[in-house]
mmCIF file of C-alpha atoms and ligand atoms in Angstrom:
data_model
loop_
_atom_site.group_PDB
_atom_site.id
_atom_site.type_symbol
_atom_site.label_atom_id
_atom_site.label_comp_id
_atom_site.label_asym_id
_atom_site.label_seq_id
_atom_site.Cartn_x
_atom_site.Cartn_y
_atom_site.Cartn_z
ATOM 1 C CA MET K 1 93.201 79.925 94.508
ATOM 2 C CA ARG K 2 92.090 78.741 91.105
ATOM 3 C CA SER K 3 93.598 78.075 87.732
ATOM 4 C CA LEU K 4 92.683 80.029 84.629
ATOM 5 C CA LEU K 5 93.822 77.048 82.591
ATOM 6 C CA PRO K 6 91.964 73.942 83.671
ATOM 7 C CA ASN K 7 94.356 71.690 81.723
ATOM 8 C CA HIS K 8 97.520 72.846 83.453
ATOM 9 C CA SER K 9 98.232 73.211 87.142
ATOM 10 C CA VAL K 10 100.471 76.054 88.296
ATOM 11 C CA THR K 11 102.739 76.345 91.322
ATOM 12 C CA VAL K 12 103.992 79.816 92.215
ATOM 13 C CA ILE K 13 107.217 79.911 94.216
ATOM 14 C CA ILE K 14 107.846 83.226 95.933
ATOM 15 C CA PRO K 15 111.406 83.688 97.200
ATOM 16 C CA ALA K 16 110.971 86.126 100.084
ATOM 17 C CA GLY K 17 113.978 85.053 102.141
ATOM 18 C CA GLY K 18 116.057 88.199 101.622
ATOM 19 C CA SER K 19 116.726 90.804 104.291
ATOM 20 C CA GLY K 20 116.173 93.846 102.085
ATOM 21 C CA GLU K 21 119.458 95.480 102.988
ATOM 22 C CA ARG K 22 119.128 98.196 100.333
ATOM 23 C CA LEU K 23 115.638 99.103 101.529
ATOM 24 C CA GLY K 24 117.143 99.724 104.953
ATOM 25 C CA ALA K 25 114.142 98.701 107.095
ATOM 26 C CA SER K 26 114.626 96.995 110.459
ATOM 27 C CA ILE K 27 112.540 94.001 109.309
ATOM 28 C CA PRO K 28 112.841 91.741 106.236
ATOM 29 C CA LYS K 29 111.685 93.479 103.053
ATOM 30 C CA ALA K 30 108.701 91.146 102.490
ATOM 31 C CA LEU K 31 107.242 92.223 105.857
ATOM 32 C CA VAL K 32 107.471 95.932 105.113
ATOM 33 C CA SER K 33 104.060 97.554 104.896
ATOM 34 C CA LEU K 34 102.644 99.240 101.790
ATOM 35 C CA ALA K 35 99.177 100.837 101.962
ATOM 36 C CA GLY K 36 98.246 98.800 105.032
ATOM 37 C CA ARG K 37 99.445 95.393 103.870
ATOM 38 C CA THR K 38 102.837 93.728 103.866
ATOM 39 C CA LEU K 39 104.669 93.303 100.557
ATOM 40 C CA ILE K 40 104.345 89.518 100.790
ATOM 41 C CA GLU K 41 100.568 89.821 101.250
ATOM 42 C CA HIS K 42 100.344 92.080 98.172
ATOM 43 C CA CYS K 43 102.458 89.636 96.198
ATOM 44 C CA VAL K 44 100.503 86.527 97.226
ATOM 45 C CA SER K 45 97.071 88.027 96.690
ATOM 46 C CA ASN K 46 98.094 89.353 93.257
ATOM 47 C CA VAL K 47 99.122 85.918 91.972
ATOM 48 C CA ALA K 48 96.542 83.842 93.874
ATOM 49 C CA PRO K 49 93.979 83.945 91.014
ATOM 50 C CA ILE K 50 96.275 81.972 88.693
ATOM 51 C CA ALA K 51 97.857 79.569 91.194
ATOM 52 C CA ASN K 52 96.920 76.060 92.282
ATOM 53 C CA GLN K 53 99.745 76.003 94.808
ATOM 54 C CA ILE K 54 101.761 78.842 96.358
ATOM 55 C CA ILE K 55 105.028 78.220 98.192
ATOM 56 C CA VAL K 56 106.744 81.091 99.990
ATOM 57 C CA ALA K 57 110.378 80.943 101.146
ATOM 58 C CA ALA K 58 110.595 83.054 104.310
ATOM 59 C CA PRO K 59 113.722 84.345 106.033
ATOM 60 C CA ALA K 60 114.863 81.882 108.718
ATOM 61 C CA GLY K 61 113.169 82.712 112.008
ATOM 62 C CA TYR K 62 110.183 84.456 110.391
ATOM 63 C CA GLU K 63 108.331 81.351 109.161
ATOM 64 C CA ASP K 64 105.533 81.496 111.749
ATOM 65 C CA GLN K 65 104.971 85.210 111.196
ATOM 66 C CA PHE K 66 104.562 84.503 107.471
ATOM 67 C CA ARG K 67 102.162 81.605 108.207
ATOM 68 C CA THR K 68 100.001 83.815 110.412
ATOM 69 C CA LEU K 69 99.885 86.527 107.734
ATOM 70 C CA LEU K 70 99.212 84.250 104.785
ATOM 71 C CA GLY K 71 96.928 81.552 106.193
ATOM 72 C CA ASP K 72 96.757 77.795 105.746
ATOM 73 C CA ASP K 73 96.505 77.741 101.936
ATOM 74 C CA ILE K 74 100.090 78.902 101.543
ATOM 75 C CA LEU K 75 103.040 76.598 102.183
ATOM 76 C CA VAL K 76 105.834 78.488 103.955
ATOM 77 C CA VAL K 77 109.359 77.025 103.851
ATOM 78 C CA THR K 78 112.634 78.325 105.266
ATOM 79 C CA GLY K 79 114.640 80.377 102.770
ATOM 80 C CA GLY K 80 118.362 79.952 102.191
ATOM 81 C CA VAL K 81 121.502 82.077 102.165
ATOM 82 C CA ALA K 82 121.194 83.043 98.502
ATOM 83 C CA ARG K 83 118.047 83.546 96.419
ATOM 84 C CA ALA K 84 118.721 80.331 94.487
ATOM 85 C CA ASP K 85 118.835 78.401 97.810
ATOM 86 C CA SER K 86 115.435 79.822 98.717
ATOM 87 C CA VAL K 87 114.016 78.792 95.336
ATOM 88 C CA ARG K 88 115.468 75.287 95.711
ATOM 89 C CA ALA K 89 113.989 74.893 99.209
ATOM 90 C CA ALA K 90 110.548 75.671 97.786
ATOM 91 C CA LEU K 91 110.975 73.768 94.527
ATOM 92 C CA GLN K 92 111.106 70.369 96.225
ATOM 93 C CA HIS K 93 107.458 70.880 97.232
ATOM 94 C CA ALA K 94 106.235 71.974 93.774
ATOM 95 C CA THR K 95 103.648 69.522 92.480
ATOM 96 C CA SER K 96 102.164 71.299 89.425
ATOM 97 C CA ASP K 97 102.904 70.949 85.703
ATOM 98 C CA PHE K 98 104.237 74.509 85.557
ATOM 99 C CA THR K 99 106.202 76.471 88.137
ATOM 100 C CA LEU K 100 106.448 80.247 88.233
ATOM 101 C CA VAL K 101 109.246 81.791 90.284
ATOM 102 C CA HIS K 102 108.290 85.258 91.391
ATOM 103 C CA ASP K 103 110.220 87.715 93.598
ATOM 104 C CA ALA K 104 108.296 88.885 96.647
ATOM 105 C CA ALA K 105 109.986 92.212 95.934
ATOM 106 C CA ARG K 106 107.978 92.535 92.684
ATOM 107 C CA SER K 107 104.953 92.736 94.910
ATOM 108 C CA LEU K 108 102.597 94.529 92.521
ATOM 109 C CA ALA K 109 103.034 92.302 89.460
ATOM 110 C CA SER K 110 99.576 91.423 88.196
ATOM 111 C CA ALA K 111 97.785 88.132 87.604
ATOM 112 C CA GLU K 112 97.521 89.222 83.932
ATOM 113 C CA LEU K 113 101.311 89.226 83.644
ATOM 114 C CA ALA K 114 101.486 85.764 85.231
ATOM 115 C CA GLY K 115 98.698 84.752 82.836
ATOM 116 C CA ARG K 116 100.828 85.778 79.802
ATOM 117 C CA VAL K 117 103.695 83.630 81.100
ATOM 118 C CA ILE K 118 101.374 80.650 81.666
ATOM 119 C CA ASP K 119 99.801 81.041 78.210
ATOM 120 C CA ALA K 120 103.240 80.773 76.599
ATOM 121 C CA LEU K 121 104.022 77.667 78.678
ATOM 122 C CA ALA K 122 100.663 76.165 77.726
ATOM 123 C CA SER K 123 101.533 76.695 74.054
ATOM 124 C CA GLY K 124 104.575 74.434 74.505
ATOM 125 C CA GLU K 125 107.454 76.639 75.696
ATOM 126 C CA LYS K 126 109.610 75.172 78.477
ATOM 127 C CA ALA K 127 110.825 78.496 79.861
ATOM 128 C CA VAL K 128 109.214 81.940 79.643
ATOM 129 C CA ILE K 129 110.313 85.294 81.082
ATOM 130 C CA PRO K 130 108.646 88.731 81.078
ATOM 131 C CA VAL K 131 110.865 91.531 79.792
ATOM 132 C CA MET K 132 110.854 95.296 79.301
ATOM 133 C CA ALA K 133 112.597 97.305 76.613
ATOM 134 C CA VAL K 134 115.767 99.021 77.822
ATOM 135 C CA ILE K 135 115.305 102.784 77.692
ATOM 136 C CA ASP K 136 118.850 103.938 78.439
ATOM 137 C CA THR K 137 121.765 103.218 76.169
ATOM 138 C CA ILE K 138 123.925 100.565 77.843
ATOM 139 C CA LYS K 139 127.722 100.702 77.679
ATOM 140 C CA TYR K 140 130.446 98.286 78.682
ATOM 141 C CA VAL K 141 133.117 100.028 80.759
ATOM 142 C CA ASP K 142 136.546 99.048 82.071
ATOM 143 C CA HIS K 143 138.059 99.303 85.551
ATOM 144 C CA ASN K 144 139.661 102.648 84.653
ATOM 145 C CA ASN K 145 136.243 104.187 84.000
ATOM 146 C CA PHE K 146 136.540 104.240 80.192
ATOM 147 C CA VAL K 147 133.914 103.055 77.777
ATOM 148 C CA VAL K 148 134.872 99.839 76.062
ATOM 149 C CA ALA K 149 131.857 99.304 73.846
ATOM 150 C CA THR K 150 128.271 100.351 73.223
ATOM 151 C CA HIS K 151 125.703 97.605 72.904
ATOM 152 C CA ASP K 152 122.857 97.813 70.420
ATOM 153 C CA ARG K 153 119.948 98.731 72.678
ATOM 154 C CA SER K 154 117.332 97.176 70.431
ATOM 155 C CA SER K 155 118.552 93.676 71.297
ATOM 156 C CA LEU K 156 118.664 94.286 75.067
ATOM 157 C CA ARG K 157 115.828 93.572 77.503
ATOM 158 C CA ALA K 158 115.397 94.080 81.241
ATOM 159 C CA VAL K 159 114.068 90.946 82.898
ATOM 160 C CA GLN K 160 111.256 90.706 85.436
ATOM 161 C CA THR K 161 109.428 87.945 87.271
ATOM 162 C CA PRO K 162 107.315 85.783 87.362
ATOM 163 C CA GLN K 163 109.550 83.533 85.283
ATOM 164 C CA GLY K 164 107.700 80.401 84.210
ATOM 165 C CA PHE K 165 108.975 76.885 83.568
ATOM 166 C CA GLU K 166 107.878 73.395 82.937
ATOM 167 C CA THR K 167 108.359 72.106 86.498
ATOM 168 C CA SER K 168 110.539 69.169 85.429
ATOM 169 C CA THR K 169 112.806 71.519 83.436
ATOM 170 C CA LEU K 170 113.249 73.885 86.392
ATOM 171 C CA LYS K 171 114.029 70.986 88.745
ATOM 172 C CA GLU K 172 116.633 69.691 86.310
ATOM 173 C CA ALA K 173 118.165 73.181 85.943
ATOM 174 C CA HIS K 174 118.464 73.687 89.691
ATOM 175 C CA ALA K 175 119.877 70.181 90.156
ATOM 176 C CA THR K 176 122.621 70.583 87.551
ATOM 177 C CA SER K 177 123.753 74.151 88.143
ATOM 178 C CA GLN K 178 123.916 76.471 91.137
ATOM 179 C CA ASP K 179 125.182 79.650 89.578
ATOM 180 C CA ALA K 180 122.940 82.268 87.961
ATOM 181 C CA THR K 181 121.356 85.549 88.918
ATOM 182 C CA ASP K 182 117.943 84.332 87.817
ATOM 183 C CA ASP K 183 116.210 81.027 87.203
ATOM 184 C CA ALA K 184 116.105 81.460 83.429
ATOM 185 C CA GLY K 185 119.906 81.651 83.501
ATOM 186 C CA LEU K 186 120.045 78.099 84.859
ATOM 187 C CA VAL K 187 117.746 76.884 82.107
ATOM 188 C CA GLU K 188 119.812 78.721 79.459
ATOM 189 C CA ALA K 189 122.832 76.787 80.702
ATOM 190 C CA LEU K 190 121.012 73.588 79.668
ATOM 191 C CA ASN K 191 120.623 75.030 76.146
ATOM 192 C CA ILE K 192 116.854 75.104 76.480
ATOM 193 C CA PRO K 193 115.271 78.049 74.620
ATOM 194 C CA VAL K 194 113.848 80.779 76.857
ATOM 195 C CA LYS K 195 110.899 82.656 75.364
ATOM 196 C CA ILE K 196 110.158 86.304 76.188
ATOM 197 C CA VAL K 197 106.742 87.887 76.749
ATOM 198 C CA ASP K 198 105.861 91.524 77.467
ATOM 199 C CA GLY K 199 106.529 92.610 81.042
ATOM 200 C CA GLU K 200 104.728 95.444 82.806
ATOM 201 C CA GLU K 201 105.678 98.636 84.657
ATOM 202 C CA ARG K 202 104.071 97.570 87.907
ATOM 203 C CA ALA K 203 106.199 94.432 88.116
ATOM 204 C CA PHE K 204 109.235 96.583 88.966
ATOM 205 C CA LYS K 205 111.379 95.373 91.867
ATOM 206 C CA ILE K 206 111.045 97.217 95.166
ATOM 207 C CA THR K 207 114.676 97.666 96.142
ATOM 208 C CA LEU K 208 115.370 101.179 97.489
ATOM 209 C CA PRO K 209 113.275 103.306 99.890
ATOM 210 C CA GLU K 210 112.063 105.509 97.011
ATOM 211 C CA ASP K 211 110.628 102.401 95.315
ATOM 212 C CA LEU K 212 107.987 102.246 98.069
ATOM 213 C CA VAL K 213 106.820 105.722 97.027
ATOM 214 C CA ARG K 214 106.615 104.554 93.407
ATOM 215 C CA ALA K 215 104.659 101.472 94.484
ATOM 216 C CA GLN K 216 102.266 103.641 96.471
ATOM 217 C CA LYS K 217 101.501 105.614 93.307
ATOM 218 C CA PHE K 218 100.399 102.436 91.518
ATOM 219 C CA LEU K 219 98.029 101.688 94.383
ATOM 220 C CA ILE K 220 96.484 105.143 94.790
ATOM 221 C CA GLY K 221 94.070 104.659 91.901
ATOM 222 C CA GLU K 222 92.945 101.303 93.280
ATOM 223 C CA THR K 223 92.598 102.400 96.884
ATOM 224 C CA THR K 224 90.537 105.454 96.058
ATOM 225 C CA THR K 225 88.098 103.509 93.902
ATOM 226 C CA ASN K 226 87.763 100.700 96.423
ATOM 227 C CA ILE K 227 86.695 102.642 99.490
ATOM 228 C CA ARG K 228 83.264 102.897 101.080
ATOM 229 C CA VAL K 229 81.998 105.402 103.592
ATOM 230 C CA GLY K 230 79.230 104.639 106.097
ATOM 231 C CA ILE K 231 77.272 106.584 108.716
ATOM 232 C CA GLY K 232 75.326 105.422 111.767
ATOM 233 C CA THR K 233 73.564 106.986 114.727
ATOM 234 C CA ASP K 234 71.859 105.788 117.915
ATOM 235 C CA ALA K 235 70.096 107.404 120.888
ATOM 236 C CA HIS K 236 68.680 106.239 124.227
ATOM 237 C CA ALA K 237 66.879 107.946 127.118
ATOM 238 C CA PHE K 238 68.476 107.902 130.551
ATOM 239 C CA SER K 239 66.742 105.360 132.776
ATOM 240 C CA ALA K 240 64.568 106.294 135.737
ATOM 241 C CA ASN K 241 65.943 103.171 137.433
ATOM 242 C CA PRO K 242 69.009 104.227 139.480
ATOM 243 C CA GLN K 243 70.274 100.611 139.458
ATOM 244 C CA ARG K 244 70.613 100.592 135.666
ATOM 245 C CA GLN K 245 74.299 100.258 134.671
ATOM 246 C CA MET K 246 75.787 102.593 132.095
ATOM 247 C CA TRP K 247 77.736 100.991 129.254
ATOM 248 C CA LEU K 248 79.211 103.422 126.760
ATOM 249 C CA ALA K 249 81.989 103.070 124.181
ATOM 250 C CA GLY K 250 82.715 99.552 125.391
ATOM 251 C CA LEU K 251 83.260 100.665 129.022
ATOM 252 C CA LEU K 252 81.245 100.373 132.234
ATOM 253 C CA TRP K 253 80.729 103.825 133.815
ATOM 254 C CA SER K 254 80.054 102.741 137.396
ATOM 255 C CA ASP K 255 79.218 106.210 138.790
ATOM 256 C CA GLU K 256 76.558 106.848 136.145
ATOM 257 C CA VAL K 257 72.947 105.754 135.711
ATOM 258 C CA GLY K 258 72.486 103.971 132.414
ATOM 259 C CA VAL K 259 69.951 104.281 129.628
ATOM 260 C CA ASP K 260 66.739 102.384 128.945
ATOM 261 C CA GLY K 261 66.613 99.696 126.297
ATOM 262 C CA HIS K 262 66.763 95.927 125.755
ATOM 263 C CA SER K 263 70.475 95.951 125.023
ATOM 264 C CA ASP K 264 73.268 97.366 127.163
ATOM 265 C CA GLY K 265 72.405 100.731 125.554
ATOM 266 C CA ASP K 266 75.941 101.431 124.297
ATOM 267 C CA VAL K 267 75.020 104.129 121.767
ATOM 268 C CA ALA K 268 78.620 104.573 120.570
ATOM 269 C CA ALA K 269 79.057 100.874 119.791
ATOM 270 C CA HIS K 270 75.647 100.666 118.129
ATOM 271 C CA ALA K 271 76.260 103.745 115.978
ATOM 272 C CA ILE K 272 79.549 102.227 114.811
ATOM 273 C CA CYS K 273 77.860 98.902 113.969
ATOM 274 C CA ASP K 274 75.268 100.728 111.881
ATOM 275 C CA ALA K 275 77.962 102.732 110.092
ATOM 276 C CA LEU K 276 79.901 99.543 109.304
ATOM 277 C CA PHE K 277 76.854 97.707 107.985
ATOM 278 C CA SER K 278 75.851 100.731 105.963
ATOM 279 C CA ALA K 279 79.280 101.138 104.323
ATOM 280 C CA ALA K 280 79.321 97.445 103.409
ATOM 281 C CA GLN K 281 75.717 97.579 102.158
ATOM 282 C CA LEU K 282 74.746 94.872 104.632
ATOM 283 C CA GLY K 283 71.653 96.506 106.109
ATOM 284 C CA ASP K 284 71.769 97.749 109.691
ATOM 285 C CA LEU K 285 71.807 96.619 113.315
ATOM 286 C CA GLY K 286 68.126 95.730 113.283
ATOM 287 C CA SER K 287 68.245 93.690 110.079
ATOM 288 C CA ASN K 288 71.351 91.825 111.264
ATOM 289 C CA PHE K 289 70.738 91.272 114.969
ATOM 290 C CA GLY K 290 66.949 91.715 115.174
ATOM 291 C CA VAL K 291 64.137 89.240 115.704
ATOM 292 C CA SER K 292 65.460 86.838 113.069
ATOM 293 C CA GLU K 293 68.601 86.245 115.170
ATOM 294 C CA PRO K 294 67.389 86.191 118.786
ATOM 295 C CA GLU K 295 70.753 84.905 120.040
ATOM 296 C CA TRP K 296 72.045 88.492 119.839
ATOM 297 C CA ALA K 297 69.340 89.980 122.103
ATOM 298 C CA GLY K 298 71.065 91.542 125.086
ATOM 299 C CA ALA K 299 74.571 91.148 123.610
ATOM 300 C CA SER K 300 77.102 93.745 124.757
ATOM 301 C CA GLY K 301 78.188 96.578 122.484
ATOM 302 C CA ALA K 302 81.650 95.031 122.237
ATOM 303 C CA LYS K 303 80.214 91.640 121.190
ATOM 304 C CA LEU K 304 78.087 93.298 118.512
ATOM 305 C CA LEU K 305 81.108 95.196 117.189
ATOM 306 C CA GLN K 306 83.095 91.958 116.932
ATOM 307 C CA GLU K 307 80.326 90.169 115.074
ATOM 308 C CA THR K 308 79.734 93.166 112.808
ATOM 309 C CA LEU K 309 83.420 93.101 111.905
ATOM 310 C CA ASN K 310 83.167 89.372 111.100
ATOM 311 C CA ARG K 311 80.263 90.057 108.764
ATOM 312 C CA ILE K 312 81.820 92.982 106.896
ATOM 313 C CA ARG K 313 85.042 90.970 106.522
ATOM 314 C CA ALA K 314 83.096 88.046 105.104
ATOM 315 C CA ALA K 315 81.627 90.513 102.588
ATOM 316 C CA GLY K 316 85.160 91.507 101.527
ATOM 317 C CA PHE K 317 85.883 94.662 103.505
ATOM 318 C CA GLU K 318 88.469 95.866 106.002
ATOM 319 C CA ILE K 319 88.209 98.940 108.200
ATOM 320 C CA ASN K 320 90.320 101.945 107.304
ATOM 321 C CA ASN K 321 89.151 104.007 110.263
ATOM 322 C CA VAL K 322 86.219 104.629 112.567
ATOM 323 C CA SER K 323 85.201 108.000 113.987
ATOM 324 C CA VAL K 324 82.475 108.293 116.608
ATOM 325 C CA GLN K 325 81.043 111.298 118.442
ATOM 326 C CA ILE K 326 79.041 111.022 121.673
ATOM 327 C CA VAL K 327 76.435 113.744 122.234
ATOM 328 C CA GLY K 328 75.199 114.346 125.788
ATOM 329 C CA ASN K 329 75.747 116.207 129.057
ATOM 330 C CA ARG K 330 77.196 113.205 130.841
ATOM 331 C CA PRO K 331 79.320 111.239 131.322
ATOM 332 C CA LYS K 332 82.446 113.331 130.790
ATOM 333 C CA ILE K 333 84.347 111.429 128.103
ATOM 334 C CA GLY K 334 87.690 113.265 128.232
ATOM 335 C CA PRO K 335 89.223 111.534 131.267
ATOM 336 C CA ARG K 336 88.473 108.067 129.853
ATOM 337 C CA ARG K 337 88.856 108.833 126.147
ATOM 338 C CA ALA K 338 92.026 106.753 125.675
ATOM 339 C CA GLU K 339 90.506 103.822 127.554
ATOM 340 C CA ALA K 340 87.305 104.010 125.484
ATOM 341 C CA ILE K 341 89.218 104.200 122.208
ATOM 342 C CA ALA K 342 91.252 101.155 123.272
ATOM 343 C CA ALA K 343 88.078 99.194 124.127
ATOM 344 C CA LEU K 344 86.361 100.031 120.816
ATOM 345 C CA SER K 345 89.491 99.368 118.805
ATOM 346 C CA ALA K 346 90.061 96.027 120.566
ATOM 347 C CA ALA K 347 86.510 94.954 119.700
ATOM 348 C CA LEU K 348 87.319 95.840 116.063
ATOM 349 C CA ASP K 349 90.544 93.826 115.944
ATOM 350 C CA GLY K 350 92.792 96.868 116.344
ATOM 351 C CA ALA K 351 91.163 99.151 113.757
ATOM 352 C CA PRO K 352 91.995 102.859 114.149
ATOM 353 C CA VAL K 353 89.226 104.508 116.191
ATOM 354 C CA SER K 354 88.802 108.140 117.183
ATOM 355 C CA LEU K 355 86.286 109.368 119.736
ATOM 356 C CA SER K 356 84.979 112.874 120.333
ATOM 357 C CA ALA K 357 82.194 114.167 122.576
ATOM 358 C CA THR K 358 80.045 117.258 122.720
ATOM 359 C CA THR K 359 77.151 118.829 124.586
ATOM 360 C CA THR K 360 74.424 120.714 122.722
ATOM 361 C CA ASP K 361 74.211 123.983 124.635
ATOM 362 C CA GLY K 362 71.095 122.954 126.541
ATOM 363 C CA LEU K 363 69.186 122.246 123.335
ATOM 364 C CA GLY K 364 67.243 119.138 122.408
ATOM 365 C CA PHE K 365 66.849 115.924 124.438
ATOM 366 C CA THR K 366 70.573 115.606 124.941
ATOM 367 C CA GLY K 367 70.915 119.214 126.078
ATOM 368 C CA GLU K 368 67.983 118.809 128.471
ATOM 369 C CA GLY K 369 69.757 115.803 129.991
ATOM 370 C CA LYS K 370 67.064 113.344 128.938
ATOM 371 C CA GLY K 371 69.309 111.029 127.011
ATOM 372 C CA ILE K 372 72.482 110.407 125.085
ATOM 373 C CA SER K 373 73.237 109.824 121.418
ATOM 374 C CA ALA K 374 76.160 108.975 119.173
ATOM 375 C CA ILE K 375 77.045 109.511 115.523
ATOM 376 C CA ALA K 376 79.634 107.357 113.778
ATOM 377 C CA SER K 377 81.262 107.390 110.398
ATOM 378 C CA VAL K 378 83.572 104.726 109.006
ATOM 379 C CA LEU K 379 85.741 104.208 105.975
ATOM 380 C CA LEU K 380 86.080 100.681 104.596
ATOM 381 C CA ARG K 381 88.331 99.355 101.901
ATOM 382 C CA ALA K 382 87.518 96.398 99.694
ATOM 383 C CA THR K 383 89.890 93.474 100.082
ATOM 384 C CA ASP K 384 90.746 90.790 97.595
ATOM 385 C CA ARG K 385 91.457 88.055 100.094
ATOM 386 C CA ILE K 386 93.100 84.782 99.231
ATOM 387 C CA SER K 387 90.272 82.288 98.906
HETATM 388 N N1 CTP C 1 115.590 86.295 98.305
HETATM 389 C C1 CTP C 1 115.406 85.066 98.905
HETATM 390 N N2 CTP C 1 116.434 84.492 99.612
HETATM 391 C C2 CTP C 1 117.621 85.108 99.723
HETATM 392 C C3 CTP C 1 117.826 86.360 99.096
HETATM 393 C C4 CTP C 1 116.793 86.938 98.380
HETATM 394 O O1 CTP C 1 114.334 84.475 98.820
HETATM 395 N N3 CTP C 1 118.583 84.511 100.419
HETATM 396 C C5 CTP C 1 114.453 86.924 97.597
HETATM 397 C C6 CTP C 1 114.111 88.287 98.175
HETATM 398 O O2 CTP C 1 113.309 88.145 99.344
HETATM 399 C C7 CTP C 1 113.403 88.960 97.028
HETATM 400 C C8 CTP C 1 114.023 88.308 95.795
HETATM 401 O O3 CTP C 1 114.772 87.188 96.247
HETATM 402 O O4 CTP C 1 111.998 88.726 97.034
HETATM 403 C C9 CTP C 1 114.901 89.295 95.038
HETATM 404 O O5 CTP C 1 115.959 89.733 95.879
HETATM 405 P P1 CTP C 1 116.231 91.251 96.301
HETATM 406 O O6 CTP C 1 115.241 92.146 95.685
HETATM 407 O O7 CTP C 1 117.682 91.496 96.120
HETATM 408 O O8 CTP C 1 115.839 91.231 97.873
HETATM 409 P P2 CTP C 1 116.792 91.261 99.111
HETATM 410 O O9 CTP C 1 117.942 90.326 98.901
HETATM 411 O O10 CTP C 1 115.938 91.026 100.306
HETATM 412 O O11 CTP C 1 117.287 92.776 99.130
HETATM 413 P P3 CTP C 1 118.785 93.325 99.259
HETATM 414 O O12 CTP C 1 119.557 92.711 98.131
HETATM 415 O O13 CTP C 1 118.635 94.812 99.172
HETATM 416 O O14 CTP C 1 119.264 92.846 100.620
HETATM 417 MG MG1 MG C 2 119.425 90.694 97.254
#
């Protein structure tokens, strides 16, 4: 986390204590997944660039799950019965000059939007809210379903979050009044002027199931530009030594004679490592685990996969999927395919792995039964992790 404004520190409070009844999922809304990440993770990583401190109010009973997801930089407190209770629970820990209150449900709101709110606070405003023009004409109606009045649309605005405040003003507002549908409402009750800045489409609130589809559309552009493909291959000759163990796709094949080589000869694991390094532009197996790092000599395929994953993560990537094909006459992969997929996936922290196998119709060194090879391709996505 860092501040764009060195002179002013910023706390972001994220009320995420709701159950998401209207979304209708079996878990709290903030834990619902969107494009491979939970809504609360999207929300936190979007505002992290402008925050010195982030406090998340989690639904009671889910605090530890939130802590595991968000890491040690984020303070997680227990949310309350109503949204305002959740905000209050977090507000007591706010230590910055400015505090932004931002719904977890507006998960895609950008750091630029938060930046506009902070800029207005930095210019001296005590309370700032992002708003959108109202497109539909709004009418007052009565209980008998008749129109009572039509409001002039040009003076109406729809309100979003993050709403920004001088921290002392927000604390005073929450201490003196309990009743308002948003935080700015509490400040208005103190007769403190609330300034508006331009909101943004992507800060819409995810409320109904169809809102997840809308959110997905905002992300499609980003996900397709932030993906990397990688390819890797490996081959080894079968050993003349009948005692040589066969390790393949993270499994020991005890009825088979293994392959020659300094390592365990797991061609599937090695091909995947190469594909991962290649997609992340981090060189290859040799340049990572070669002579310069002798501690990896003789490491198992599974160990190398784990370390490769560590390195591509450190470079800012996550695995979308891994596909590997084993080429050779033996062993027969089919009966142990599920087991092999589970072993490879476990070494890659649960990443989706698929495994196919083929023979080559008697052709080439694999067809002649001299050796075994593997080809892997992977898809990575760039991550913007909370630093
Ligand atoms: N919120 C909260 N504590 C509550 C209720 C709501 O922190 N007791 C948070 C929600 O998690 C959400 C934000 O306030 O990020 C706005 O609320 P809303 O979108 O209405 O979310 P939910 O209350 O979870 O959804 P629903 O009303 O459909 O149950
Ligand atoms: Mg609600």
